[in-house]
Amino acid sequence: MFLEWDSQIGLSDVFGFVGLLLTIISLVFAGYQFRKSAKAQKASFLLDIIEKFFSDESLIRIRYRLDHNKIIAEDFLREIGVENNKDEAALDKLLYLIDTIGSLVNNKVIGIKEVEFMEYQIRTIMEHPVVKEYLNRLDPTYTQFLGRSAHLEARELAKQLKKKRR
C-alpha cells in the first residue's frame, strides 16, 4: 500500500522528461511569437492612423485651416449644425480619430510612448481656441445623452501628452 521509491530511470521516464522539455520550449516559443505578432499589429495600426491623418483630404484641410488660423471663430461657431458644413464635418472626423487613439491608450492597447510622435498635431488641435469652444458647445448635449464631456478621450490624450513633457 505504501509508495516505494524506485531509483532506476527507465525509458518511459526519459521520454516523459523529453516530452515535458519539448512542451516548455514550445510554450516559450509560442509566447515569443505572440509578442512579436502583437507588436506587428500595433505598428500596422499606427501606420494606418498616420496614413489617415496625413492623407485624408478633409483632415489635411481642417488641420491646415486650424494651424494657419484660417478659421474665423465667430463664423465657424455660428454655422455649427448647418447642413453641409465641411469644416464642422472635418473637425468631427478629426476629433473622432483622436478619440480612437485616446481610447486605445486608455485601454492599454497601445502605450502613450507609441503616440508621442503625434503630440504636436494632437495638442495643437485640442488646444486651439476654436476647437475648445466647439467642444464646450457640444458638452451639454454629450452630458445629457452620455453623462460625460464631448470627445473626452481626445481631451484626456492631449492632457497625458502635455503632462508627459513636464
CSV table of C-alpha atoms in Angstrom, one decimal, residues 36-156:
chain,number,residue,atom,x,y,z
A,36,LYS,CA,6.1,39.6,-31.9
A,37,SER,CA,2.7,39.4,-33.6
A,38,ALA,CA,1.2,41.9,-31.1
A,39,LYS,CA,4.0,44.4,-31.9
A,40,ALA,CA,3.5,44.0,-35.6
A,41,GLN,CA,-0.3,44.6,-35.2
A,42,LYS,CA,0.4,47.8,-33.2
A,43,ALA,CA,2.8,49.0,-35.8
A,44,SER,CA,0.3,48.3,-38.6
A,45,PHE,CA,-2.4,50.1,-36.7
A,46,LEU,CA,-0.2,53.1,-36.1
A,47,LEU,CA,0.7,53.2,-39.8
A,48,ASP,CA,-3.0,53.2,-40.7
A,49,ILE,CA,-3.6,56.1,-38.3
A,50,ILE,CA,-0.7,58.0,-39.8
A,51,GLU,CA,-2.0,57.2,-43.3
A,52,LYS,CA,-5.5,58.5,-42.5
A,53,PHE,CA,-4.2,61.5,-40.6
A,54,PHE,CA,-1.9,62.7,-43.3
A,55,SER,CA,-3.6,61.6,-46.5
A,56,ASP,CA,-7.4,62.2,-45.9
A,57,GLU,CA,-8.1,65.4,-47.8
A,58,SER,CA,-10.7,66.7,-45.3
A,59,LEU,CA,-8.4,66.1,-42.4
A,60,ILE,CA,-5.5,67.8,-44.1
A,61,ARG,CA,-7.7,70.8,-45.0
A,62,ILE,CA,-9.1,71.3,-41.4
A,63,ARG,CA,-5.7,70.9,-39.8
A,64,TYR,CA,-4.2,73.4,-42.3
A,65,ARG,CA,-7.0,75.8,-41.6
A,66,LEU,CA,-6.6,75.5,-37.8
A,67,ASP,CA,-2.8,75.7,-38.0
A,68,HIS,CA,-2.8,78.9,-40.0
A,69,ASN,CA,-5.8,80.5,-38.3
A,70,LYS,CA,-7.9,80.4,-41.4
A,71,ILE,CA,-11.0,79.6,-39.4
A,72,ILE,CA,-12.7,82.6,-38.0
A,73,ALA,CA,-14.1,81.5,-34.7
A,74,GLU,CA,-17.3,83.5,-34.9
A,75,ASP,CA,-18.2,82.3,-38.4
A,76,PHE,CA,-17.4,78.7,-37.6
A,77,LEU,CA,-19.3,78.7,-34.3
A,78,ARG,CA,-22.3,80.4,-35.8
A,79,GLU,CA,-22.5,77.7,-38.5
A,80,ILE,CA,-22.5,74.7,-36.2
A,81,GLY,CA,-25.2,72.4,-37.2
A,82,VAL,CA,-25.7,74.0,-40.6
A,83,GLU,CA,-26.2,71.3,-43.3
A,84,ASN,CA,-23.1,70.7,-45.5
A,85,ASN,CA,-20.8,72.5,-43.1
A,86,LYS,CA,-17.5,71.0,-44.4
A,87,ASP,CA,-15.3,72.4,-41.6
A,88,GLU,CA,-17.6,71.0,-38.9
A,89,ALA,CA,-17.7,67.6,-40.5
A,90,ALA,CA,-14.0,67.5,-40.9
A,91,LEU,CA,-13.4,68.7,-37.4
A,92,ASP,CA,-15.7,66.0,-36.1
A,93,LYS,CA,-13.9,63.4,-38.1
A,94,LEU,CA,-10.6,64.6,-36.8
A,95,LEU,CA,-11.8,64.6,-33.2
A,96,TYR,CA,-13.2,61.1,-33.5
A,97,LEU,CA,-9.8,59.9,-34.9
A,98,ILE,CA,-8.1,61.4,-31.9
A,99,ASP,CA,-10.8,59.9,-29.6
A,100,THR,CA,-10.0,56.5,-31.0
A,101,ILE,CA,-6.3,56.9,-30.3
A,102,GLY,CA,-7.1,58.1,-26.8
A,103,SER,CA,-9.4,55.2,-26.2
A,104,LEU,CA,-6.7,52.7,-27.3
A,105,VAL,CA,-4.2,54.4,-24.9
A,106,ASN,CA,-6.7,54.4,-22.0
A,107,ASN,CA,-7.5,50.7,-22.6
A,108,LYS,CA,-3.7,49.9,-22.8
A,109,VAL,CA,-3.9,48.6,-26.3
A,110,ILE,CA,-1.2,51.0,-27.2
A,111,GLY,CA,1.1,53.0,-24.9
A,112,ILE,CA,1.4,56.8,-24.7
A,113,LYS,CA,5.0,56.4,-25.9
A,114,GLU,CA,3.6,54.9,-29.2
A,115,VAL,CA,1.7,58.1,-30.0
A,116,GLU,CA,4.2,60.7,-28.8
A,117,PHE,CA,5.3,61.2,-32.4
A,118,MET,CA,1.8,62.8,-33.0
A,119,GLU,CA,2.0,65.0,-29.9
A,120,TYR,CA,2.4,68.3,-31.8
A,121,GLN,CA,-0.6,67.6,-34.0
A,122,ILE,CA,-2.9,66.3,-31.3
A,123,ARG,CA,-2.0,69.1,-28.8
A,124,THR,CA,-2.3,71.9,-31.3
A,125,ILE,CA,-5.7,70.7,-32.4
A,126,MET,CA,-7.0,70.1,-28.9
A,127,GLU,CA,-5.6,73.4,-27.5
A,128,HIS,CA,-6.8,75.5,-30.4
A,129,PRO,CA,-9.4,78.2,-29.2
A,130,VAL,CA,-11.9,77.3,-31.9
A,131,VAL,CA,-11.8,73.6,-31.0
A,132,LYS,CA,-12.0,74.3,-27.3
A,133,GLU,CA,-15.1,76.5,-27.9
A,134,TYR,CA,-16.6,73.9,-30.2
A,135,LEU,CA,-16.2,71.2,-27.5
A,136,ASN,CA,-17.7,73.5,-24.9
A,137,ARG,CA,-20.7,73.9,-27.1
A,138,LEU,CA,-21.0,70.1,-27.6
A,139,ASP,CA,-20.6,69.4,-23.9
A,140,PRO,CA,-24.3,69.9,-22.8
A,141,THR,CA,-25.6,67.5,-25.4
A,142,TYR,CA,-22.9,64.9,-24.7
A,143,THR,CA,-23.5,65.2,-20.9
A,144,GLN,CA,-27.3,64.8,-21.4
A,145,PHE,CA,-27.0,61.7,-23.5
A,146,LEU,CA,-23.7,60.1,-22.4
A,147,GLY,CA,-23.2,61.6,-19.0
A,148,ARG,CA,-19.7,62.9,-19.9
A,149,SER,CA,-18.0,65.7,-21.8
A,150,ALA,CA,-17.7,65.7,-25.6
A,151,HIS,CA,-14.6,63.9,-27.0
A,152,LEU,CA,-13.4,63.1,-23.6
A,153,GLU,CA,-10.8,60.5,-24.8
A,154,ALA,CA,-9.2,63.1,-27.1
A,155,ARG,CA,-9.1,65.7,-24.3
A,156,GLU,CA,-7.5,63.2,-21.9
